Coordinates of C-alpha atoms in Angstrom, one line a residue:
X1 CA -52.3 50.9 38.1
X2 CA -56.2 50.6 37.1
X3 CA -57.1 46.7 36.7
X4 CA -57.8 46.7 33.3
X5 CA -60.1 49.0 30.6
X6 CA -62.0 47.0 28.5
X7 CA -65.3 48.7 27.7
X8 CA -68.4 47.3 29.7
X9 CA -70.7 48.3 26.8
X10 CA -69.1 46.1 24.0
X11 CA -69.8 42.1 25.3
X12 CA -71.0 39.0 24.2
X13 CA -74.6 38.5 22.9
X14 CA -77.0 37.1 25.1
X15 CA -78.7 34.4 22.8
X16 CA -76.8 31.7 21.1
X17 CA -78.3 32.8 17.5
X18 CA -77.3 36.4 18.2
X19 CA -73.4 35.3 18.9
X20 CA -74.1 32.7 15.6
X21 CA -75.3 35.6 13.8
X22 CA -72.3 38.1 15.0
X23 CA -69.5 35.3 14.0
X24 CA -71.2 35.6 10.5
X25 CA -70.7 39.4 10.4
X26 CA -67.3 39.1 11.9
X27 CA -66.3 37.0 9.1
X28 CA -68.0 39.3 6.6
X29 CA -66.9 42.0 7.8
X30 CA -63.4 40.2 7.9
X31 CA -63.3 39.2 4.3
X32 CA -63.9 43.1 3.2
X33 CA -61.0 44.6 5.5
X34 CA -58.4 41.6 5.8
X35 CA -55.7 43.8 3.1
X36 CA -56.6 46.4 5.5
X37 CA -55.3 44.7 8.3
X38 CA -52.1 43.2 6.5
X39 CA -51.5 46.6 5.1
X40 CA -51.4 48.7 8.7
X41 CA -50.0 45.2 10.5
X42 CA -52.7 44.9 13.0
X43 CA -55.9 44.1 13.7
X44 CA -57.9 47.3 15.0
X45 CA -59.8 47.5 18.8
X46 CA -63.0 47.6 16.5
X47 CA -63.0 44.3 15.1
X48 CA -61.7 43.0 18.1
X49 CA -65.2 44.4 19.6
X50 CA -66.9 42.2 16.9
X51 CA -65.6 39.3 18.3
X52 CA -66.1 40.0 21.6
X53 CA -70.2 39.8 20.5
X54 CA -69.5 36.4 19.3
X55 CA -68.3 35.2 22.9
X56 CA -64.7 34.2 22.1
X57 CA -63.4 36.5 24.7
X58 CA -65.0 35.4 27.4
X59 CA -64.7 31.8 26.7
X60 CA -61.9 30.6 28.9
X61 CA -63.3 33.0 31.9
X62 CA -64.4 30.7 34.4
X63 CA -68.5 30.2 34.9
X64 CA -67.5 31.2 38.8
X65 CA -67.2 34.7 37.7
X66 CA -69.7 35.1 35.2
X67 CA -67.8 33.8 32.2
X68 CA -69.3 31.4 29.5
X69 CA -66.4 28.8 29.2
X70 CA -66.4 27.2 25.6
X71 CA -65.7 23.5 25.4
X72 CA -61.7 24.0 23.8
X73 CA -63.0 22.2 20.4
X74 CA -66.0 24.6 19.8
X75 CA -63.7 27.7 20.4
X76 CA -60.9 26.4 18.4
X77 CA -63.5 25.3 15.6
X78 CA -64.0 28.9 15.7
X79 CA -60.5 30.0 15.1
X80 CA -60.4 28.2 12.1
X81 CA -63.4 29.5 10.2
X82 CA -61.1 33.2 10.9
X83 CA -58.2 31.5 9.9
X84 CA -59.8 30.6 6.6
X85 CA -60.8 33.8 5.6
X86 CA -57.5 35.6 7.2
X87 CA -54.9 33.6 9.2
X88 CA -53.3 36.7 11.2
X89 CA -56.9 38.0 12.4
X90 CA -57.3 34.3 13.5
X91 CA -54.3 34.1 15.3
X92 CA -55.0 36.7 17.4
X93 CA -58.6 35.9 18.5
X94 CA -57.0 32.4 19.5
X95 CA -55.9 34.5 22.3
X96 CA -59.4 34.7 23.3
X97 CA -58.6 31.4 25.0
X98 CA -55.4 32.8 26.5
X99 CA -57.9 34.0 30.5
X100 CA -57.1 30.2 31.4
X101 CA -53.7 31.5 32.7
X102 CA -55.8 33.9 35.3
X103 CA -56.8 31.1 37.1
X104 CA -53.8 31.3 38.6
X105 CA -54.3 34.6 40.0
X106 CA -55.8 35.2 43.6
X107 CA -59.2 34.7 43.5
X108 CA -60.0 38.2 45.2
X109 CA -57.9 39.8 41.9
X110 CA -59.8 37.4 39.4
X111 CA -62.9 38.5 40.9
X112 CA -61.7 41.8 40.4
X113 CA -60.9 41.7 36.7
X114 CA -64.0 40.3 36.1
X115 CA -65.8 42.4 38.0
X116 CA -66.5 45.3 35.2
X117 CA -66.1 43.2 31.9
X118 CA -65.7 39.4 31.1
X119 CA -65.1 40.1 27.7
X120 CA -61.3 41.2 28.3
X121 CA -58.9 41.2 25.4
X122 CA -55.4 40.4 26.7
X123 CA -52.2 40.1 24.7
X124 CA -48.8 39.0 26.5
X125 CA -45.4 39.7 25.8
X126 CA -43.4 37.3 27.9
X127 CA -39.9 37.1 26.2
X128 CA -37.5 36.8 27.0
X129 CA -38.1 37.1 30.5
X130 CA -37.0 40.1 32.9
X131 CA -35.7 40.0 36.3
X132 CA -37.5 42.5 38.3
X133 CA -37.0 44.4 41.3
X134 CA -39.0 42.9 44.1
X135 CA -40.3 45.9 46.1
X136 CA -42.9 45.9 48.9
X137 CA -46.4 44.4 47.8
X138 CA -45.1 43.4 44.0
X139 CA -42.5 44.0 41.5
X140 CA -40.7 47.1 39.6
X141 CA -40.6 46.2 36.2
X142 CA -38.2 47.4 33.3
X143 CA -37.7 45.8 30.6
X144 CA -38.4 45.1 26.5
X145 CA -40.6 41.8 25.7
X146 CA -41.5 40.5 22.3
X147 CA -43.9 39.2 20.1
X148 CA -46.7 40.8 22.1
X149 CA -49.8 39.5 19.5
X150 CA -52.7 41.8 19.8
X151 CA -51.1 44.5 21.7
X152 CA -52.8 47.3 19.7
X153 CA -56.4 46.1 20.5
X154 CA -55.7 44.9 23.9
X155 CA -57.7 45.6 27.3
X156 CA -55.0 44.2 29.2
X157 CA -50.9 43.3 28.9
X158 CA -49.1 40.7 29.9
X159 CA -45.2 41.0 30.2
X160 CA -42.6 38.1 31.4
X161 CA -40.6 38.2 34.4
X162 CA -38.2 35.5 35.7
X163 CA -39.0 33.1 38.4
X164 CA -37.7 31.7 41.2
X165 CA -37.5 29.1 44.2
X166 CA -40.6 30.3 45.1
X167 CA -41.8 29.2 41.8
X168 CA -40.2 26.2 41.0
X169 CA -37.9 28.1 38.4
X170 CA -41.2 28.8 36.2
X171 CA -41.7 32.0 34.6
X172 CA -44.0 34.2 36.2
X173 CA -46.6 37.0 34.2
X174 CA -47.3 40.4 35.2
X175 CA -50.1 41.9 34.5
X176 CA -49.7 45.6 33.0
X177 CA -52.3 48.4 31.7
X178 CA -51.6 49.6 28.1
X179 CA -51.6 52.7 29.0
X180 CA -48.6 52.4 31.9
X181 CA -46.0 51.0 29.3
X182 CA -45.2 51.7 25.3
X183 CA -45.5 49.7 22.3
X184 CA -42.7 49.5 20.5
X185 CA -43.6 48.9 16.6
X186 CA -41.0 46.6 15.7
X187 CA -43.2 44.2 13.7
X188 CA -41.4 43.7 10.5
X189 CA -42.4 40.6 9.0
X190 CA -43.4 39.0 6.0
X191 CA -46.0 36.3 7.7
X192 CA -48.7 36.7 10.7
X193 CA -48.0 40.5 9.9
X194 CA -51.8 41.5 10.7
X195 CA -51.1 40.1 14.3
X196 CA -49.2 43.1 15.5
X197 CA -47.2 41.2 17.6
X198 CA -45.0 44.6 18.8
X199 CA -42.6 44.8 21.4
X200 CA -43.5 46.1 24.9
X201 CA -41.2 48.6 27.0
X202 CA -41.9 48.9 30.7
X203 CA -39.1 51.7 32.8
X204 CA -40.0 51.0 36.6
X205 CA -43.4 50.3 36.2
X206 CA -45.2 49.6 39.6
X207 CA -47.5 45.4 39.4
X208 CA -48.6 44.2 42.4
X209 CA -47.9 41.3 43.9
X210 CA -51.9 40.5 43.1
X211 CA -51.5 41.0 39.5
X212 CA -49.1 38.4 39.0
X213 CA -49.4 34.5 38.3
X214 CA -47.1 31.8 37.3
X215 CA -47.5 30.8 33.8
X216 CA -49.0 27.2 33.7
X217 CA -49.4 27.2 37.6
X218 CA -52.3 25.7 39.7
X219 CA -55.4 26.9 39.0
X220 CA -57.4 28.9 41.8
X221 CA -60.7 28.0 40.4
X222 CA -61.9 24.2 39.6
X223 CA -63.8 24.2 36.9
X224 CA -63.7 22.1 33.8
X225 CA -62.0 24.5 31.7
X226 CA -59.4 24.8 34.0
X227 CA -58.8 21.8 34.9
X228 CA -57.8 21.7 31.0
X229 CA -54.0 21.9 30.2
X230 CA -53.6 25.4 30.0
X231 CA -50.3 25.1 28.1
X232 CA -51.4 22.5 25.7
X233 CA -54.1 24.6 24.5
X234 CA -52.1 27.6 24.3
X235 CA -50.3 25.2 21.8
X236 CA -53.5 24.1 20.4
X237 CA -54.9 27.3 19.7
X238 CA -51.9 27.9 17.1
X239 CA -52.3 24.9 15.6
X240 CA -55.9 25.6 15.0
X241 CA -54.8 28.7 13.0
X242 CA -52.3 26.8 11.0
X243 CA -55.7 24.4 10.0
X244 CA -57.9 27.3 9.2
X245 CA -55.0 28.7 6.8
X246 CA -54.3 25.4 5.0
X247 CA -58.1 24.6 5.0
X248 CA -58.2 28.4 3.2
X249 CA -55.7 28.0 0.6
X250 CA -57.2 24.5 -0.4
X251 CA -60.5 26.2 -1.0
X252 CA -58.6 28.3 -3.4
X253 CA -57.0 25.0 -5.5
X254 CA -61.0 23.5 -5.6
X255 CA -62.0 27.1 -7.2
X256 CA -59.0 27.3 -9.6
X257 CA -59.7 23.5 -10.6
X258 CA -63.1 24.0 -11.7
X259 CA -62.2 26.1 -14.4
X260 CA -62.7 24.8 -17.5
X261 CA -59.6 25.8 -19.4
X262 CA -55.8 27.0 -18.5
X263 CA -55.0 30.8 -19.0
X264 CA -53.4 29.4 -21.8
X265 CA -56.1 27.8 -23.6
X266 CA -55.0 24.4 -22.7
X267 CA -56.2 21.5 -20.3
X268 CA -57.6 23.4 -17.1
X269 CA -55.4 22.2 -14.3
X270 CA -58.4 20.5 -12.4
X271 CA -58.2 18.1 -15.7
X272 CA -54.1 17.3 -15.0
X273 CA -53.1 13.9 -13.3
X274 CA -50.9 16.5 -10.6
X275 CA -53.4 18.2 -10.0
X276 CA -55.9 15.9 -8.9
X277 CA -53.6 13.5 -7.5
X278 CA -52.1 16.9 -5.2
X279 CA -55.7 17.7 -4.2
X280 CA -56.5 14.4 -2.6
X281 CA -53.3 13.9 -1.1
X282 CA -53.1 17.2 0.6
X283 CA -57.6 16.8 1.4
X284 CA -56.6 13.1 3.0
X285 CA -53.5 14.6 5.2
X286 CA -55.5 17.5 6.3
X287 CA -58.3 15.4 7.4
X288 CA -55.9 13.1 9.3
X289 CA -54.5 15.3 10.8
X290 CA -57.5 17.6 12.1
X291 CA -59.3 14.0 13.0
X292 CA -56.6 13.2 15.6
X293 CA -56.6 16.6 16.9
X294 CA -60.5 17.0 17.7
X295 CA -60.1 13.8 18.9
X296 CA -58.0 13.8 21.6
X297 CA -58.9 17.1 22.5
X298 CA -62.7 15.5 22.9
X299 CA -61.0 12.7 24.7
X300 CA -59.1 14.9 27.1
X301 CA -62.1 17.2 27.4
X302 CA -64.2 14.7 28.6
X303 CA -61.3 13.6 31.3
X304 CA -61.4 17.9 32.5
X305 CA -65.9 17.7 32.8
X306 CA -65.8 14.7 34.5
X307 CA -63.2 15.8 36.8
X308 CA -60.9 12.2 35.6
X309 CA -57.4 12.5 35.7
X310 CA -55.4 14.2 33.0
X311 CA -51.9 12.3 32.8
X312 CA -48.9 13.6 31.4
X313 CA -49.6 10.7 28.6
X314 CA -52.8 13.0 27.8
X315 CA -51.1 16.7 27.5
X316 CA -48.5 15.0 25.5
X317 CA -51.0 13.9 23.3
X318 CA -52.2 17.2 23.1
X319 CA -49.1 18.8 22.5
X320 CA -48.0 16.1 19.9
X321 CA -51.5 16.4 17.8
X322 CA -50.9 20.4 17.6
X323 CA -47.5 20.0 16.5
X324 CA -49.2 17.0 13.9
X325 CA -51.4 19.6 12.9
X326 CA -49.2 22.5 12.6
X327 CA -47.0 20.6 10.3
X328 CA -49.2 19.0 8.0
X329 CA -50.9 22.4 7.7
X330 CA -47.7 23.3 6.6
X331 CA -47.0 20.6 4.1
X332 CA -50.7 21.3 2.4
X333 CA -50.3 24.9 2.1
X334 CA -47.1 24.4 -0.2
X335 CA -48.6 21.7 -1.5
X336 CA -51.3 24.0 -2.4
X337 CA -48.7 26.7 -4.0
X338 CA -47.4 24.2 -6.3
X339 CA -50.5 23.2 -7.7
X340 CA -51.2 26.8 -7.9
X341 CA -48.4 26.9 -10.8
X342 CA -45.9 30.3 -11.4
X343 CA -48.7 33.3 -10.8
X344 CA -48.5 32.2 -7.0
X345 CA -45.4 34.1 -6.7
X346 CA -46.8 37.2 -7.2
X347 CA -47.8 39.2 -3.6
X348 CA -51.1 40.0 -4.8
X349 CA -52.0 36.2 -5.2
X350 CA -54.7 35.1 -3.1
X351 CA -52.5 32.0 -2.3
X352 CA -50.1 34.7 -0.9
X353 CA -51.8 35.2 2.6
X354 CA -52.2 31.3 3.2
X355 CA -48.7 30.9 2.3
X356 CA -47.0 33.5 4.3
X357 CA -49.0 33.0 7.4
X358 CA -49.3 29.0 7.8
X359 CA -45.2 28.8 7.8
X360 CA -45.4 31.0 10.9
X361 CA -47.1 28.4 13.5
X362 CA -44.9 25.9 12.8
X363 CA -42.0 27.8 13.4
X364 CA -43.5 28.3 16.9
X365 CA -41.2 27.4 19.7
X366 CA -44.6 25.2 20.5
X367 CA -44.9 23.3 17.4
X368 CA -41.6 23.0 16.3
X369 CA -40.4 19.9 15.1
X370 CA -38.2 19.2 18.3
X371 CA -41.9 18.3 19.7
X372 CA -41.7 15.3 18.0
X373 CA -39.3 14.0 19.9
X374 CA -40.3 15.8 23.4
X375 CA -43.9 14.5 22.8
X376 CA -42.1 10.5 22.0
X377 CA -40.2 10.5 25.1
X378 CA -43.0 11.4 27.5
X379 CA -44.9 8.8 25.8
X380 CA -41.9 6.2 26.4
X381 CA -42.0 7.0 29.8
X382 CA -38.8 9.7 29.7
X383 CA -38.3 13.2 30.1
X384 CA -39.1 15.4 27.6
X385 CA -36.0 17.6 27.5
X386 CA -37.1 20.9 26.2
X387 CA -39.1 23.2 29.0
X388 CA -41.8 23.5 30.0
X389 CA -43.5 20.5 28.0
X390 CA -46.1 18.8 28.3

């Protein structure tokens, strides 16, 4: 198995106005091909090369090995200027935060991977989770895994297998070249569909033991950004999307409001007591929302630079402001479609996209509602009672 293949030649910028200057193309560029992507249900290798000029995919790489570690609020700030324009394409450059996992890794295979590139695209598809035949020096892995986001554009796989004693009972990720298993193009959906989040089929596919981490384990490598809760901002980074979207589809209902009269020749709906009474409750729960997520992720940010302890009072704060903000997101988006009036039900509406792609975060096992309640009883003191939380 090679390491991984992501072309040397395409990386990050050197100057912090060049990367400023490539996000603006991205999202440029974005705005033109966004049907393009929805239409194929993916987002192609060369776009994800534009990003990779704007630094997002090295920004969770530890400084240790060359990477450029973004503070998780700057990154996820970018994420959200995406997911205005197109939430799927967002959704997948989140996973441009997704390296804080390789911490975990041995340090000589870390050094490895990084080695060549440290602008490496990875997409994982870690359900459900596969027991694999231990063999000498790693694993034989067979297996289908799902919802494998990015896989089409992807330097690097990651695919589930189950853990054990050795582990604690956590799950443990395997990393795989594209090229040594087979995407599956299963991705039938009606929201996120420019994410690409195929299944991946392995048949006795050689990882060594090198290659493989336990997801959310102890870091190899202290450095602020890892010292970050790597599963609360895997939760985060969703959230941010679901912000972006609803942030998008509000921009829509200021545009539509400014006209000066309805397609009927009546009062233009900016002029209707609704209307303006939806567009400042759904501005005011937004900005709540978005407030208490920057700020504890500041707040915990600040804890991970200074090397302070993060509690489990802190990730669950985390985890409970993505959920917050996945929600709400949710909430202003319809919101947003009812101000809209009856042509938002037709698919070529620009409401559409916003609509379709915001319900999808908070559906996420990591922002479901059943948060709430995890997310109350660590901050009571009790045990959360779902997996893997905070």
């Amino acid at each position: 198995m090679t390491v991984h293949k992501a072309d040397e030649s395409v990386c990050a910028e050197e100057t912090i106005s060049a990367r400023r200057k490539a996000f603006g193309k991205a999202l440029e560029v974005l705005q033109d091909r966004r049907d393009e992507f929805g239409t194929q249900g993916f987002v192609p290798k060369d776009f994800i090369d534009l990003l990779k000029r704007t630094g997002m995919y090295r920004a969770s790489v530890p400084a240790e090995f060359g990477g450029e570690p973004m503070p998780p609020a700057q990154f996820m700030d970018m994420v959200e200027e995406i997911s205005r324009v197109d939430p799927a394409t967002g959704w997948v450059a989140s996973f441009g935060s997704s390296l804080v996992y390789f911490a975990a890794l041995p340090v000589a295979t870390q050094e490895k991977l990084y080695s060549r590139s440290v602008d490496i695209a990875y997409a994982g598809g870690l359900f459900p989770m596969q027991e694999a035949e231990k063999v000498d020096g790693g694993y034989l892995c067979t297996g289908v895994w799902q919802f494998a986001s990015g896989c089409k554009g992807a330097d690097i796989l990651g695919i589930g297998l189950q853990g054990g004693p050795d582990t604690n009972g956590k799950p443990i990720t395997a990393l795989v070249d594209p090229a040594d298993v087979e995407i599956v193009d299963n991705w039938d959906v009606a929201g996120m569909r420019a994410t690409g989040s195929h299944a991946v089929r392995a048949d006795r596919v050689f990882v060594p033991e090198d290659m493989t981490f336990v997801r959310g384990g102890d870091p190899r490598v202290d450095e602020p950004i890892t010292r970050y809760p790597a599963l609360a901002y895997a939760a985060q980074v969703l959230a941010s999307v679901a912000l972006g979207a609803a942030r998008g589809a509000l921009d829509y209902v200021y545009e539509t409001g400014a006209v000066r009269t309805s397609i009927t020749g009546g009062t233009s709906k900016g002029n209707r007591p609704t209307y303006k009474d939806g567009v400042a409750r759904a501005e005011a729960d937004l900005r709540s929302a978005r407030a208490f997520f920057y700020e504890i992720t500041n707040e915990v940010w600040d804890h991970a630079v200074r090397d302070v302890e993060i509690t489990e009072r802190h990730r669950a704060l985390l985890r409970l402001a993505a959920t917050q903000a996945a929600q709400v997101s949710r909430k202003v988006v319809l919101s947003a479609f009812d101000l809209a009036g009856t042509g938002a039900i037709y698919q070529s509406h620009p409401l559409q996209r916003f609509l379709q792609d915001c319900l999808v975060p908070a559906q996420h096992a990591m922002l479901q509602n059943n948060t709430y309640e995890a997310a109350g009883a660590v901050l009571l003191g009790a045990e959360a009672g779902i997996p893997s939380f905070p």
